[in-house]
Coordinates of N, CA and C in Angstrom, one line a residue:
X15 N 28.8 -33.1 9.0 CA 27.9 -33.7 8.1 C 27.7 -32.7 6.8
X16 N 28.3 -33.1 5.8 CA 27.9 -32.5 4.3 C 26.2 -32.2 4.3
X17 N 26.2 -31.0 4.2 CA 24.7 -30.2 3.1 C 24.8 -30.7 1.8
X18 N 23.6 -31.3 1.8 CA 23.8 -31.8 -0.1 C 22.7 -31.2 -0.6
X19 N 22.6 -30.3 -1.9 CA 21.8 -29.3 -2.1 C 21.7 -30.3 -3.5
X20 N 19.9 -29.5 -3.5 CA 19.0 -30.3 -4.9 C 19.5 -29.4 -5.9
X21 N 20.1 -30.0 -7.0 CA 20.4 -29.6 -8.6 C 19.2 -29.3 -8.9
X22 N 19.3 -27.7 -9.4 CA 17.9 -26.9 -10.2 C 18.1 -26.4 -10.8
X23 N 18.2 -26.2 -12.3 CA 18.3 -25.2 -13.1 C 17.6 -23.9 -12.7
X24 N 18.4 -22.7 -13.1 CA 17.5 -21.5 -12.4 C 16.2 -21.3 -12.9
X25 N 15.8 -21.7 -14.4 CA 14.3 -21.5 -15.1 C 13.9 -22.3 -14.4
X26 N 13.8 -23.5 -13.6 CA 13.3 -24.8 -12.9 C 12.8 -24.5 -11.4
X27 N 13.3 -23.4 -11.1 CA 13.0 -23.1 -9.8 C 11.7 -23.4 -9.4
X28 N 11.2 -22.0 -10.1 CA 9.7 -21.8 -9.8 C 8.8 -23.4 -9.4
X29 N 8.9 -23.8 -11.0 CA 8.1 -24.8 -11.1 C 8.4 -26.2 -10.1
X30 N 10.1 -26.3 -9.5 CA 10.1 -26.9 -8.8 C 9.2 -27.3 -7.2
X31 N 9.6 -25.5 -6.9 CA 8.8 -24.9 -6.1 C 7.6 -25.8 -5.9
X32 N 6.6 -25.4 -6.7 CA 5.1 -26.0 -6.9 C 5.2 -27.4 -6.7
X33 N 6.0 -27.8 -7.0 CA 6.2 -29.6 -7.1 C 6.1 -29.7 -5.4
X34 N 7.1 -28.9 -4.9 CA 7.1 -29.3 -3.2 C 6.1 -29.0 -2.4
X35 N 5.5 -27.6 -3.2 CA 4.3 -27.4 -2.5 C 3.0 -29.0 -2.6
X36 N 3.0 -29.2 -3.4 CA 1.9 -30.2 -3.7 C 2.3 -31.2 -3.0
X37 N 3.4 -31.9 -3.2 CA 3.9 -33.2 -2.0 C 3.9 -33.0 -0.4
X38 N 3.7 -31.5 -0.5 CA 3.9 -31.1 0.7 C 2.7 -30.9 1.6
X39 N 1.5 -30.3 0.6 CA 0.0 -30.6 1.0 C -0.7 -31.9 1.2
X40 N 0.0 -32.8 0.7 CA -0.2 -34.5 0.8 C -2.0 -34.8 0.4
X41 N -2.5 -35.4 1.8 CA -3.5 -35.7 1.3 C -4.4 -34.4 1.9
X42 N -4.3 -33.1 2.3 CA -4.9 -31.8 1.8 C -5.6 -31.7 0.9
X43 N -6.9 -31.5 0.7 CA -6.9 -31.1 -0.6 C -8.0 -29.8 -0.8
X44 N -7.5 -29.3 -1.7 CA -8.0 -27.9 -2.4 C -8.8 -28.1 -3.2
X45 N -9.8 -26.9 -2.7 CA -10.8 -26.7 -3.8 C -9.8 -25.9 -5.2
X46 N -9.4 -27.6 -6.8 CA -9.0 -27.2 -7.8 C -9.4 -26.1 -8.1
X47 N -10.1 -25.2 -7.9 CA -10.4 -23.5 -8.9 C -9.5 -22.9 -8.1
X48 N -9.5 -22.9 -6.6 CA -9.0 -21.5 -6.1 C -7.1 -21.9 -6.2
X49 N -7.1 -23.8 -6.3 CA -5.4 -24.1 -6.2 C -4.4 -23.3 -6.3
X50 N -4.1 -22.7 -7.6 CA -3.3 -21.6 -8.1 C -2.8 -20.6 -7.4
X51 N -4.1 -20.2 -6.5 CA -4.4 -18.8 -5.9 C -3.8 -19.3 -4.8
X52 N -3.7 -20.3 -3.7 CA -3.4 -20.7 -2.6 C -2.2 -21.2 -2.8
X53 N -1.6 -21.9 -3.7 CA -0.1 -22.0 -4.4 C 0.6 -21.0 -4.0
X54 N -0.1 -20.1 -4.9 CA 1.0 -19.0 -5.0 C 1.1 -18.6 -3.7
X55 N 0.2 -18.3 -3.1 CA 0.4 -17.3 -1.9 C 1.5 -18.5 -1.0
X56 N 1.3 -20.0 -1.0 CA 2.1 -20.6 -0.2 C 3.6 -20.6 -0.6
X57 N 3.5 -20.4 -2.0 CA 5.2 -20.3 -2.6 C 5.8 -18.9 -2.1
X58 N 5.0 -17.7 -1.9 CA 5.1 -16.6 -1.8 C 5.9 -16.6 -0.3
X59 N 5.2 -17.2 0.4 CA 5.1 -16.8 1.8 C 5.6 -17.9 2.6
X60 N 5.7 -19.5 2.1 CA 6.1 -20.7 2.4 C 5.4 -20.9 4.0
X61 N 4.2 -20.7 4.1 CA 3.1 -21.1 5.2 C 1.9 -21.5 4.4
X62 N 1.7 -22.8 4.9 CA 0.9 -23.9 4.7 C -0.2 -23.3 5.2
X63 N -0.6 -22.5 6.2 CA -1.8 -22.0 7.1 C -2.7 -21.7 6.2
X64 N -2.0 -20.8 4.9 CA -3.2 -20.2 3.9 C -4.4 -21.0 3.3
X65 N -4.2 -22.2 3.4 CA -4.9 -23.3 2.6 C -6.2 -23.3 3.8
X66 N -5.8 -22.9 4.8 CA -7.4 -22.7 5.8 C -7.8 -21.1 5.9
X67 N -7.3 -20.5 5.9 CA -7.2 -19.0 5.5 C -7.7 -17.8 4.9
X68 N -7.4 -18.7 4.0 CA -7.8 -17.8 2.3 C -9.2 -18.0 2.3
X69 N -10.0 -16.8 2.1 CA -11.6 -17.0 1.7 C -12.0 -16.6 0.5
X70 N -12.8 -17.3 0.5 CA -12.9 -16.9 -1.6 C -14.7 -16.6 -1.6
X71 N -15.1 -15.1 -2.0 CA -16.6 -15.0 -2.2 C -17.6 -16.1 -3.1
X72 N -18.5 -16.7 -3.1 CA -18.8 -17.2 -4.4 C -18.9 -16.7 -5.7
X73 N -18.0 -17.6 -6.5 CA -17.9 -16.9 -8.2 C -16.8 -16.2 -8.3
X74 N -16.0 -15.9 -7.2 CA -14.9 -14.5 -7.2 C -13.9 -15.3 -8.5
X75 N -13.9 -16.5 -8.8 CA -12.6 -16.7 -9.3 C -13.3 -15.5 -10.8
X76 N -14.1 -16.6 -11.4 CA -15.2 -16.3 -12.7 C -15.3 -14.6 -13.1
X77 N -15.4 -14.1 -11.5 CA -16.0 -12.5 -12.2 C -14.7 -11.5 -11.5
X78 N -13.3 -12.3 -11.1 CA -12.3 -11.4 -11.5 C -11.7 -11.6 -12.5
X79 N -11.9 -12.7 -13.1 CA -11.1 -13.1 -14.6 C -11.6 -12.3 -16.0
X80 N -12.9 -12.4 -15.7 CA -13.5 -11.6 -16.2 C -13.8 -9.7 -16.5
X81 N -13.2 -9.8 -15.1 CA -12.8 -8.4 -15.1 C -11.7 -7.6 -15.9
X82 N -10.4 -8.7 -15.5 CA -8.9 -8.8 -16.2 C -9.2 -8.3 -17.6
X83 N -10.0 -10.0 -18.2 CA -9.8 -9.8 -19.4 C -10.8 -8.1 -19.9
X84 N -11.2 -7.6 -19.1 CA -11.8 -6.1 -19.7 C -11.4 -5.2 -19.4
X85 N -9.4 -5.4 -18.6 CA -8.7 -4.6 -18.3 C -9.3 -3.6 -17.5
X86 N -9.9 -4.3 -16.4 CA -10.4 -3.7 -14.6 C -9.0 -3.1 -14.7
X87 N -9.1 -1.9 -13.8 CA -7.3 -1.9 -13.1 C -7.2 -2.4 -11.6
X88 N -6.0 -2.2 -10.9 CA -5.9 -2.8 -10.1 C -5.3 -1.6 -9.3
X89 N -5.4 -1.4 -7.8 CA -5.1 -0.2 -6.8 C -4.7 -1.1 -5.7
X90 N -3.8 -0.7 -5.6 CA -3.0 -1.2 -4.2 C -2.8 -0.1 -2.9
X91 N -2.9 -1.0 -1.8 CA -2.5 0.3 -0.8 C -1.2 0.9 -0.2
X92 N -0.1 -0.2 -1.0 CA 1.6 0.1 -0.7 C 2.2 -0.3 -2.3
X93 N 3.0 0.4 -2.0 CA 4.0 0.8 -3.0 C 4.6 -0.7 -3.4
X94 N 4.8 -1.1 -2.6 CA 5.5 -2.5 -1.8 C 4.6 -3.7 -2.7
X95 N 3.0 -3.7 -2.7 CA 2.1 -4.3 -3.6 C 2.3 -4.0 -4.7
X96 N 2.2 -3.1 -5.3 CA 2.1 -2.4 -6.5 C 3.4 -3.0 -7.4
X97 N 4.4 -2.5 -6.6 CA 6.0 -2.9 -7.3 C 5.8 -4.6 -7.6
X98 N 5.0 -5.5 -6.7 CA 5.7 -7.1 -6.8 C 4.6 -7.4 -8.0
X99 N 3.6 -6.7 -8.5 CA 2.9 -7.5 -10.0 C 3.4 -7.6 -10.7
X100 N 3.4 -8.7 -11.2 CA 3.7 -8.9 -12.6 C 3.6 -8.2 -14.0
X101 N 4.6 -7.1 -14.4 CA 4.6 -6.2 -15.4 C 3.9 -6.8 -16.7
X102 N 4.5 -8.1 -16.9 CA 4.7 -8.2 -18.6 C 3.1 -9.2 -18.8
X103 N 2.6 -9.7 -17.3 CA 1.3 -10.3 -17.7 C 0.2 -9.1 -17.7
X104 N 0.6 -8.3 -16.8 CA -0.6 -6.9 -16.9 C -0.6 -6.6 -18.4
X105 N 0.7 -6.2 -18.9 CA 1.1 -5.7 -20.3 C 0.1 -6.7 -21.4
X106 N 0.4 -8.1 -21.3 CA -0.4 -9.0 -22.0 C -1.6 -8.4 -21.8
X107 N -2.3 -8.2 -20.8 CA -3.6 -8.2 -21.0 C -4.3 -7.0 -20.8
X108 N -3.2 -5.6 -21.1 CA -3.7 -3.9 -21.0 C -4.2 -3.5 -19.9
X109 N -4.0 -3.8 -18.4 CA -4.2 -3.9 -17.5 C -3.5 -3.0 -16.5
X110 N -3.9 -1.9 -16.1 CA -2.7 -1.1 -15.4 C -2.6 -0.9 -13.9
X111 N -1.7 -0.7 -13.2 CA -1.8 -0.5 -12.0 C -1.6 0.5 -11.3
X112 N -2.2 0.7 -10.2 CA -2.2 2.5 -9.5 C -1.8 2.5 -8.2
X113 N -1.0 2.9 -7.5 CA -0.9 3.4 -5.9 C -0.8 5.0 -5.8
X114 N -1.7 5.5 -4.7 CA -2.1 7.0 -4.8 C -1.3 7.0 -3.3
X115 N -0.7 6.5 -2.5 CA -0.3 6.8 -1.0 C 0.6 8.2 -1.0
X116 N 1.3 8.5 -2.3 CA 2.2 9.5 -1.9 C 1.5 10.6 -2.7
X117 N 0.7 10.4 -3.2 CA 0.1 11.7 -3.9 C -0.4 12.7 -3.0
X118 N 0.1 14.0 -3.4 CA -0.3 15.2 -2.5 C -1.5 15.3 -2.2
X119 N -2.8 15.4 -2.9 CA -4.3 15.3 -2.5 C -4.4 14.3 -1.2
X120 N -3.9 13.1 -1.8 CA -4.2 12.0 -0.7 C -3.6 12.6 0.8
X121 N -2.1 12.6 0.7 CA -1.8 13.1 1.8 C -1.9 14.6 2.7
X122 N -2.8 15.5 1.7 CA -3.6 16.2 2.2 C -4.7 16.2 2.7
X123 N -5.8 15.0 2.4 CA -6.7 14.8 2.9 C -6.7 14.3 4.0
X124 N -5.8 13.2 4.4 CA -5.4 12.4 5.3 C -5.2 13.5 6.6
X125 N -4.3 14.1 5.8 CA -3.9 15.1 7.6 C -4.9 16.1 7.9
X126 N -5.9 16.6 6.6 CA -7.2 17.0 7.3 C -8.2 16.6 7.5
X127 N -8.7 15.1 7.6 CA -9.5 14.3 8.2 C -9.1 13.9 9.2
X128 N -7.8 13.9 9.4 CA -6.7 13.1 10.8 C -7.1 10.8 10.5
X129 N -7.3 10.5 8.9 CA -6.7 9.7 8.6 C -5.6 8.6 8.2
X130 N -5.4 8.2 7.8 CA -4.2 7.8 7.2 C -4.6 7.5 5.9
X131 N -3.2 7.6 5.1 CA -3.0 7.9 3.8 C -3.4 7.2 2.7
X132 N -3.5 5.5 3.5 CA -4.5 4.2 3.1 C -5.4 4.5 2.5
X133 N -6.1 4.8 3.6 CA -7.9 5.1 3.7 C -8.0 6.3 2.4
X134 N -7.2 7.1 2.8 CA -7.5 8.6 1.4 C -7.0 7.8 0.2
X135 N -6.3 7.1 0.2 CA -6.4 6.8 -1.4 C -7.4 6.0 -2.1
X136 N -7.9 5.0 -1.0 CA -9.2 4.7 -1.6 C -10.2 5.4 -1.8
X137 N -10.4 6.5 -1.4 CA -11.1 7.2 -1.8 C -11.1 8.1 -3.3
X138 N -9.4 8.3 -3.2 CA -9.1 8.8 -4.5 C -9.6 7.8 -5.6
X139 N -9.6 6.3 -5.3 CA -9.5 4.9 -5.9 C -11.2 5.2 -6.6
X140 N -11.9 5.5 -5.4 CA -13.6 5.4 -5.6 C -13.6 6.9 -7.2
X141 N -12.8 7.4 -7.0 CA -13.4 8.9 -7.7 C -13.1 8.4 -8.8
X142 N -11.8 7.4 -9.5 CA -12.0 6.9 -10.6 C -13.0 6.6 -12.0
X143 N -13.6 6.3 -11.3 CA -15.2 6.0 -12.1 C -14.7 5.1 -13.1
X144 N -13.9 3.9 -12.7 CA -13.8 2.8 -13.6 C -13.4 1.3 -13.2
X145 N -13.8 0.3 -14.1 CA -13.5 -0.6 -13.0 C -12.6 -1.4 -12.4
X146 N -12.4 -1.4 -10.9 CA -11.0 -1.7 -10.7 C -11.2 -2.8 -9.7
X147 N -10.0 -3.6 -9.4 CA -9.8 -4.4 -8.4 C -8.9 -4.2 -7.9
X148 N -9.0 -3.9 -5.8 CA -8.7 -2.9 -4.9 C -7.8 -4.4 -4.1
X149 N -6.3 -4.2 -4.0 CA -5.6 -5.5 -3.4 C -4.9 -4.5 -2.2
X150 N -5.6 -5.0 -1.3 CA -4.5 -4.7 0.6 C -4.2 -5.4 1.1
X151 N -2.7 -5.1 1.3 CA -1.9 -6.2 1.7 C -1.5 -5.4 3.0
X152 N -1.9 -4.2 3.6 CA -0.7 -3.5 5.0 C -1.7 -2.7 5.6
X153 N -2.5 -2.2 5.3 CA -3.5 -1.2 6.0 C -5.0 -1.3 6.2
X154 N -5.5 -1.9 7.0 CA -6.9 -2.2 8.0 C -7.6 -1.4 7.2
X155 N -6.9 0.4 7.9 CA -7.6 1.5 7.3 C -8.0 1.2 6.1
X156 N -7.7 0.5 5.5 CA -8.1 0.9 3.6 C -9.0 0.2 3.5
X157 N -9.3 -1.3 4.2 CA -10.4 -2.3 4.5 C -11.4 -1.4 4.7
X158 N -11.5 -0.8 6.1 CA -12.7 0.0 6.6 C -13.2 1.0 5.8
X159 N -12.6 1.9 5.0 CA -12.4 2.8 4.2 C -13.4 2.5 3.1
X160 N -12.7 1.1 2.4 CA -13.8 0.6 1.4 C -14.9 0.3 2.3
X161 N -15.0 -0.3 2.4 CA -16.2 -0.8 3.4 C -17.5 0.3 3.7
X162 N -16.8 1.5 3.8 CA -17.9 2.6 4.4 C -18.3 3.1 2.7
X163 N -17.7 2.9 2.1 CA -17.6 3.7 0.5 C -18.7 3.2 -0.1
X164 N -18.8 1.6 0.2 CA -19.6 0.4 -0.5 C -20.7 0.7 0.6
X165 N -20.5 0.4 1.9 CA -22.0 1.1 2.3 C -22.4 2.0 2.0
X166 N -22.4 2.9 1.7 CA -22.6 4.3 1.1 C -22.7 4.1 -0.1
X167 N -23.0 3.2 -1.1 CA -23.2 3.1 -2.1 C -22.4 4.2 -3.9
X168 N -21.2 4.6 -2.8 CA -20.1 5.6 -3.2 C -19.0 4.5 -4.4
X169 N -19.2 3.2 -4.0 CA -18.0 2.6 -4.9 C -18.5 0.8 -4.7
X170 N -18.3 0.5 -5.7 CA -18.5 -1.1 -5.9 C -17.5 -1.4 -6.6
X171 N -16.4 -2.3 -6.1 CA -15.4 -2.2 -7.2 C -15.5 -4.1 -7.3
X172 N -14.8 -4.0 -8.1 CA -15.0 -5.4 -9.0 C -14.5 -6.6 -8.2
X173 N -13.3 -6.7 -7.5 CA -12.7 -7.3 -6.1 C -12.4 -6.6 -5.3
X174 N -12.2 -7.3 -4.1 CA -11.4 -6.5 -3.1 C -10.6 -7.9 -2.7
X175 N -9.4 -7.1 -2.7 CA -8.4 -8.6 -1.9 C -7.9 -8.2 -0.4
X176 N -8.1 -8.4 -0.2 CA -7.9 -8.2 1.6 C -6.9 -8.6 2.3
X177 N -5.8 -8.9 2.8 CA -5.1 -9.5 3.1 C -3.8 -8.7 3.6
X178 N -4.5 -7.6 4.4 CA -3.4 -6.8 5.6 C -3.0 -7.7 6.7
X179 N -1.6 -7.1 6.9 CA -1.0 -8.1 7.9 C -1.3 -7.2 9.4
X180 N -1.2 -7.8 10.4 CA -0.6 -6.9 11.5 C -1.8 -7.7 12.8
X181 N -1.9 -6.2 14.0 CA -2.4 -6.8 15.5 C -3.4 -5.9 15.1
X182 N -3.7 -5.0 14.9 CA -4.5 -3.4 15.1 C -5.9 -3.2 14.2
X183 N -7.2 -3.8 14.9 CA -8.4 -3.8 14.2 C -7.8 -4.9 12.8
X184 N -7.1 -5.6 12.2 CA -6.7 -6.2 11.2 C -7.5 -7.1 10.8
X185 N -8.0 -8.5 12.2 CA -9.3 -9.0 12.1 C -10.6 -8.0 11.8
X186 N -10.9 -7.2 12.7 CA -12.0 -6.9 12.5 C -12.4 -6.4 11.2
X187 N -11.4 -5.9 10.8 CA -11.8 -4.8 9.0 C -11.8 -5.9 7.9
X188 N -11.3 -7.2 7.9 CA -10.9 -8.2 7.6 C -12.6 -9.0 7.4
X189 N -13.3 -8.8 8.6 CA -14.9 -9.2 8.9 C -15.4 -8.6 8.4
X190 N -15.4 -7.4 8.2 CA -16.3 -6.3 7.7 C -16.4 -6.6 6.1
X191 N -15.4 -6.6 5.4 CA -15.7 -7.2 3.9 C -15.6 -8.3 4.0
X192 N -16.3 -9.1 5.0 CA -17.1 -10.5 4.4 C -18.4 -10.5 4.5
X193 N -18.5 -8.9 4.9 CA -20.3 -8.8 4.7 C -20.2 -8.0 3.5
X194 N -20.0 -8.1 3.2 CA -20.1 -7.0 2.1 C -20.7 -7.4 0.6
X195 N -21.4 -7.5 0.0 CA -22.5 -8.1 -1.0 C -21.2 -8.0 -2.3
X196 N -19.8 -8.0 -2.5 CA -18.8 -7.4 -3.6 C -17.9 -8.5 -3.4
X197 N -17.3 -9.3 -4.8 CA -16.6 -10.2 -4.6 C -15.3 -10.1 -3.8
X198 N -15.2 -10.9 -3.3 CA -13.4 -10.8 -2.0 C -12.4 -12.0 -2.3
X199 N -11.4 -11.9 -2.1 CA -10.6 -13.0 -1.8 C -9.9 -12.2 -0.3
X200 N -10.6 -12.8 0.5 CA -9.3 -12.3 2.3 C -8.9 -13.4 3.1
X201 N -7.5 -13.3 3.9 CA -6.9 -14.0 4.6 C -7.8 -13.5 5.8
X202 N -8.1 -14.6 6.6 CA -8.8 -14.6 7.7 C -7.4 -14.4 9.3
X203 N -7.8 -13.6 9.9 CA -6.9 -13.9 10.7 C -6.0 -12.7 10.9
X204 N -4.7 -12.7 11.5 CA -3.9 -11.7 11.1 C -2.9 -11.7 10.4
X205 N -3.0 -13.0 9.6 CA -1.6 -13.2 8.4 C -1.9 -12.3 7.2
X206 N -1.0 -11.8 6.3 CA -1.2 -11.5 5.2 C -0.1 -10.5 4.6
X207 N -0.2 -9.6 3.9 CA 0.8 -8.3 3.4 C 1.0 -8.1 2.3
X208 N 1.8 -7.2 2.2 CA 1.8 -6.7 0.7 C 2.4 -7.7 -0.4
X209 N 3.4 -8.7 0.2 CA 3.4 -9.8 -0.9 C 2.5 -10.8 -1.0
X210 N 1.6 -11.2 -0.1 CA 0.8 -11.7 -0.1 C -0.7 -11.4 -1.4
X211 N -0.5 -9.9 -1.2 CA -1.7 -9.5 -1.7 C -1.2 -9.0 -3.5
X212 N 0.0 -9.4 -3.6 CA 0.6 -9.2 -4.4 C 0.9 -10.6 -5.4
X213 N 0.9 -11.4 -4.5 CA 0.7 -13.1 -5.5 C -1.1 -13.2 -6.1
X214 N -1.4 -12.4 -4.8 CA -2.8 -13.5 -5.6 C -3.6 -12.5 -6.6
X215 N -3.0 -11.1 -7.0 CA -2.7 -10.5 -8.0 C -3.1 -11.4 -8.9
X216 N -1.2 -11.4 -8.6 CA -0.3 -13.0 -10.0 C -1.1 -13.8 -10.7
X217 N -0.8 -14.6 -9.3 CA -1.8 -15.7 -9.6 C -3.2 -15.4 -10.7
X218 N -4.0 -14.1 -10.2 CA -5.2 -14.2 -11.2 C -5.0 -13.2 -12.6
X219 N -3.5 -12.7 -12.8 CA -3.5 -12.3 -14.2 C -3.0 -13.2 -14.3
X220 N -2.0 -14.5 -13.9 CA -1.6 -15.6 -15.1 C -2.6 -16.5 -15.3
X221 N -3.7 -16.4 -14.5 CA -5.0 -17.4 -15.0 C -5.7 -16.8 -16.2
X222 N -6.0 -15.5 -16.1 CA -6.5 -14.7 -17.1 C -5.9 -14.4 -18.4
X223 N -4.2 -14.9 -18.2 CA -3.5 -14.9 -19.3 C -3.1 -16.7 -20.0
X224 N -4.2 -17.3 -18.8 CA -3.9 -18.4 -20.0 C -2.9 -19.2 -19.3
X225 N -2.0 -18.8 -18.3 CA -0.4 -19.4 -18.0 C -0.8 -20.4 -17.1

């Protein structure tokens, strides 16, 4: 039996993509503000699950866009997140991005707290004193980490995106910032990761850029 493959131009991909997503959701339907955001992550990741998944704080869309545009920065907890943003929309909109995991302080503190390297960069993240939006896509630790920071009244950062993957406390740290009085977008559950947390980035600098 012949494979007969769909003719796509390579610029056509993407947007094809989206096409199948949406015939693919059928009669699904999304709350239109967060669409984008749940797109992406499903084009990302091609699991439909996210569309029950994904939690969105009230307002989160409104007061991370608004952050963007006042070039919040953005702190990831792998290299792996950091690397999959989108360069040239950050660029559009002066927007920079930070991973502290390999930095000597961090991995100094880590081994004399008997942490992990996660959790110490958030904290490097908190000393900043500017406003950022904090995206986890791999480490719990970094969930909890913020979490104790914002109890402690040590850091309020502008989002927190949540969406570590794995078995190990993943749920629970995952619960913990949905109490948390600070806007969120988190995958419920144990799905998520560093591309994950890396689309819905995307997704909210190309809203902020207009695309």
């Amino acid at each position: 039996m012949e494979t007969k493959l769909e003719q796509v131009l390579p610029q056509e991909i993407e947007a094809r993509s989206f096409e199948i997503i949406t015939e693919e959701l059928g009669s699904r339907k999304l709350d239109e503000k967060y669409a984008p955001i749940v797109k992406r992550v499903i084009h990302t990741t091609a699991d439909f699950e996210y569309v029950d998944n994904l939690v969105f704080s009230p307002n989160v869309l409104e007061h991370a866009l608004e952050a963007l545009k006042n070039k919040a920065c953005i702190v990831t907890d792998t290299k792996m997140a950091k690397a999959g943003i989108n360069a040239s929309a950050m660029q559009k909109l002066g927007v920079e991005a930070y991973n502290f995991i390999s930095d000597e302080d961090v991995v100094q503190q880590a081994k004399a707290l008997g942490s992990t390297r996660s959790a110490a960069s958030m904290d490097k993240a908190a000393e900043l004193n500017r406003p950022l939006i904090v995206a986890v896509g791999n480490a719990p630790t970094a969930l909890v980490r913020i979490y104790e920071l914002v109890q402690e009244g040590k850091w309020k950062p502008e989002l927190i995106i949540g969406v570590p993957v794995g078995f190990v406390n993943v749920v629970q740290a995952k619960e913990m910032i949905l109490q948390l009085p600070v806007p969120y977008i988190v995958a419920k559950g144990r799905k998520g990761g560093s591309n994950v947390a890396a689309a819905i980035v995307n997704a909210l600098l190309y809203l902020a850029c207009g695309r």
